[in-house]
Amino acid sequence: MRAGSRVLLVLLLPVWGSAAAAHNGDLTVRPTCKPGFSEEDYTAFVSQNIMEGQKLLKVKFNSCAGNKGIRYETNSLDFKVRADGTVYAVHQLQMPSKKVILIVNAWDPQTRDRWEAIVRFLVGEKSQHSGHKQKGRKSVPGEVAQQQSDTLLPWRQHQNANGLRRQKRDWVIPPINVPENSRGPFPQQLVRIRSDKDKEIHIRYSITGVGADQPPMEVFSIDPVSGRMYVTRPMDREERASYHLRAHAVDMNGNKVENPIDLYIYVIDMNDNRPEFINQVYNGSVDEGSKPGTYVMTVTANDADDSTTANGMVRYRIVTQTPQSPSQNMFTINSETGDIVTVAAGLDREKVQQYIVIIQATDMEGNLNYGLSNTATAIITVTDVNDNPPEFTSSTYSGEVPENRVEVVVANLTVMDRDQPHSPNWNAVYRIISGDPSGHFTIRTDPITNEGMVTVVKAVDYEMNRAFMLTVMVSNQAPLASGIQMSFQSTAGVTISVMDVNEAPYFPTNHKLIRLEEGVPTGTVLTTFSAVDPDRFMQQAVRYSKLSDPANWLNINATNGQITTAAVLDRESDYIKNNVYEATFLAADNGIPPASGTGTLQIYLIDINDNAPELLPKEAQICEKPNLNVINITAADADIDPNVGPFVFELPSVPSAVRKNWTITRLNGDYAQLSLRIMYLEAGVYDVPIIVTDSGNPPLYNTSVIKVKVCTCDENGDCTTIGAVAAAGLGTGAIIAILICIIILLTMVLLFVVWMKRREKERHTKQLLIDPEDDVRDNILKYDEEGGGEEDQDYDLSQLQQPETMDHVLNKAPGVRRVDERPIGAEPQYPIRPVIPHPGDIGDFINEGLRAADNDPTAPPYDSLLVFDYEGSGSTAGSVSSLNSSSSGDQDYDYLNDWGPRFKKLADMYGGGEED
C-alpha cells in the first residue's frame, strides 16, 4: 500500500453476528488481539567485540494465550533467543560488518503456527534509542480529524531522527462470529469491505483461503463489486471451528490496489451434541468394610460441543443403585470429575458381592431442563478381605494308623470359612501345636475341599507309642483383617490310635564283622549271629537259615543262630574280596503273616603261610657262551606279607650237572639272575631246577623247573635263526629231510595243477553225443568265456532280429540254415545227410555241421540257432502221406536205442515192440 492512501472497511454485520458497535449512525471497527511480535523490525546498537552469553536485545511476542509453550529460533548459529525473548551471543565473536541482520522465528508446537521478525545489529556508538524498539510516531490530532469515522487508514511511512524508516501495520478486522446450524436463508451476508479508492477507480474484491478457494470450497463468497461477503450454507463447529480468509482489492486490470486484509470467522457453538461415555460399562472394585470416602473408580463422558461454554460442560450424577442394601446411597459421584467414592459404611461381600450403579452425564452444567444427557453402567465388585477366621466343624477328630507305615492319611479335618473360596483369605493352613514332639505327623491342605489331611511322615512304633493326642490350629494364608480376632473354634483335638502289626526280626549288628585265621578246621564255632524280634507283646519264635553262602563254608543253628564252619576257609579262594568273606542269613518269626529279616556276616581272614612260592618265568632263552646275557628270575606267592618275600633262590645239589653248568646271582629280595657257569654249552633245551623259599614262619619252599633254550647268538646277543632251530633240538640231517619233503610236496601240487588243466581241455574237445552217464541235461553248465567288451560290439544289430519271412531259408540249399542270418556272399556248403541212416552217421553229420558253422564267415558274433534239414531236396525218403496210425511191425526201430539219450523217447515209442 502506498504511503498516504487509505482503505475504507465497512463492516455490515447481521444483528446475531455483529462484532462492531454503532457510533454516530456508522459502523466502526474495534481492534482485537492478533498473535505476533510487537514489531516487525527490531534494531539494536552493539559493540564490535561481543562476549559469550552477552544480552543484545529483547523481542516481545504475544500469542494471545499467555505465550505458554512458545519457542524461539534464529537463522544464525551465533545468536539464540531465550524463552523470555532475550537475544544473546552463543559464543565470543567479532562482528564481521557494520550491520548484521538475522531473522527470529516464534512458533507454537501445538498449532504449528509460525511468526517472524527481523533483528538488525548496528556496530557503532549507542544512541538514545540503543537496545530499544523503534517506536512509531503517533498521529497528531489534526490528522485524526481528517479521517472519517468508518474509514481505516494504514500506517504511513515516518522517519525518525536517525533517518530510519518503518511501515506501520494495518488495522486488524475483528473476528466475525457465525452460529452453527443456522437455518438461513442463504446466502447470508456477513460483512462489507470497501476501499476509499473506489471513488477514483473501479475496484474488484475477492477472498481466498480455506472455505473460499480451498476445501471445503465455496462456504464463503464475496460480491466483487460491492465487497459484501456471504456464508452460503449452515456451519458445523464440530466439523470446523474457525476460518482464516484474506480479502483482496484489485483494479480492473488485476493490479493490487490495497494490501490483503485478514478475516477471521469463528463458528459459534450450539448445544447439538450429547455427552458420550468412553465405555458403556465400567468395572470397578472396592474392599468390603471400606470406610466412607474410599475411592472406587472414575467414569468419563466427552461432549463434542465447546468445552469452554455450557454446551460442553458435563456434570455427573447417580441415577440408581442395585441392590439398595444396606443403604440405597452406598456411593456418590463427583459431578465434575466423575470419581465414584463410598458414602456409607457397611460393605460386606458375604451379603452383597456386587452393585450395579447407573450413571447419568448431562451437559449445560448438569441442567436437566436444557442440557442433553446420556447414561452408562458402573459395576462395582465388593472384594473380599479376610474378615472371617476359619473354624473347625468339630472340636475333636480321631483316626488310626498301622505301625511302620508312612504317607498314610489317618484323619480328615473339616473347616468352615465364609470368605471367598479358593482365595488366600479362604485357603486353610494347619499346624500341630502339641502332641507330636518327634514329628511323626503333618497336616496337608486339600486344595479343592480345604480339608486338612493328617498324614504320617515318620513311621510310628506300637511298642513305643500306642496313641497320640494332637492339638491342631487352623489359619488362612492371608492374615486376618485389622480388628478381626481368631475364633476359639480355630483349634481342635485329634486322637490317633496306633495298630500293632507283626514286625520282622532284625539283627542288631548288621553287617557283623569277625576276624580269624584262615585254615580253621571244619566244625569250628565262629560266632553267634542272633536277631531280635521287635514285637515284645507277641510270643513268637525266631528261626535262622542261610540265604547266601557262596563257598558253602558255613552252617547256622536254626534256633540260636550259632555260626560254625562247614569247610576249611581259604583266604586265597576266589570267593574272598579284600580278605573278607561275606554270607547272608535269614531270621524269620512264626507270626501271622510271618515276617523275616536278613543280616550279613563278614569274616576277615588272617593270612597264614600255606602257599609255597612259584618260580617265574617258566621258560627262558640264553646264549651258548656266558657273559653275553643272563636270565632274570623271580617268584610269585599267593600269600601276603609277611609270608612272601624276600625269596631265597638256590640250585639243588642233585644232579650235579646243574651246579656245574649254571649259577644264580642274587639281585634283591625278590629277583635273581640265572647264568652259565661254564664257557660254552651246546645249543639245546635244558630243564634247570631251582629251589625257591619264602620268608614265612615257618618258611615254605618249592622246587620249580625252568626250561632254558641255549642258542647261538650274534654280536648283539640275539639268537640267530639256525641257532634257534638248533636250540629246538634239530640236527643238520633233520633240517635237510624237512627241506626235501617240502620240495616233494610242491612238485605234487604242480603235477596236480597240470593234470587239471589237461582234463579241462579234453572236456572242451569232447564229442556232442556222449554217454548217458555223462548227460548234462537238467544240470548247470558254467561257461567261463566272455565277449570282447567294447571291441566285440562292432557288428550289425539287424542280425539279432528275426527275419521278416522264411523264404530265404526255405529256398536255401539242403543242409544247415540259420534262421536269424542274412547272408551277403555265397553260403557255405553244409554236409548232406546220407540216404541210409546209421547210428554213427548221425554223430558224424552233426560234428561236420558244427565245424562248418564255426568256419562260416557270415556267422554273427553271438550264439545262433542251426536248423538241420533232413527232408530237403534230393532226399531219398518216400512220401509220408501213405502212412497211417497202424503199423505192420516189419520196420525195426531198435537202432534208436544206440543213438543216445536224445532219441530215447523215439526208441520207447517205436522200438519197444507191440503192446498188449
Short mmCIF file of N, CA, C and O in Angstrom, two decimals, residues 87 160 372 449 638 699:
data_model
loop_
_atom_site.label_atom_id
_atom_site.label_comp_id
_atom_site.label_asym_id
_atom_site.label_seq_id
_atom_site.Cartn_x
_atom_site.Cartn_y
_atom_site.Cartn_z
N VAL A 87 17.71 -11.95 23.18
CA VAL A 87 18.65 -12.41 22.16
C VAL A 87 20.05 -12.27 22.74
O VAL A 87 20.42 -11.19 23.22
N ASN A 160 12.56 8.90 11.70
CA ASN A 160 12.95 9.47 12.99
C ASN A 160 14.24 10.25 12.82
O ASN A 160 14.74 10.44 11.71
N LEU A 372 -28.47 -31.90 27.48
CA LEU A 372 -28.64 -33.22 26.87
C LEU A 372 -27.93 -34.25 27.75
O LEU A 372 -26.85 -33.98 28.30
N THR A 449 -11.19 -79.08 48.61
CA THR A 449 -12.15 -79.06 49.70
C THR A 449 -11.70 -78.22 50.88
O THR A 449 -12.50 -77.96 51.78
N ALA A 638 51.04 -116.79 46.62
CA ALA A 638 49.63 -116.46 46.82
C ALA A 638 49.38 -115.83 48.16
O ALA A 638 48.32 -115.22 48.38
N PRO A 699 58.95 -121.08 57.08
CA PRO A 699 59.07 -120.83 55.64
C PRO A 699 58.69 -122.05 54.83
O PRO A 699 58.86 -123.19 55.27
#
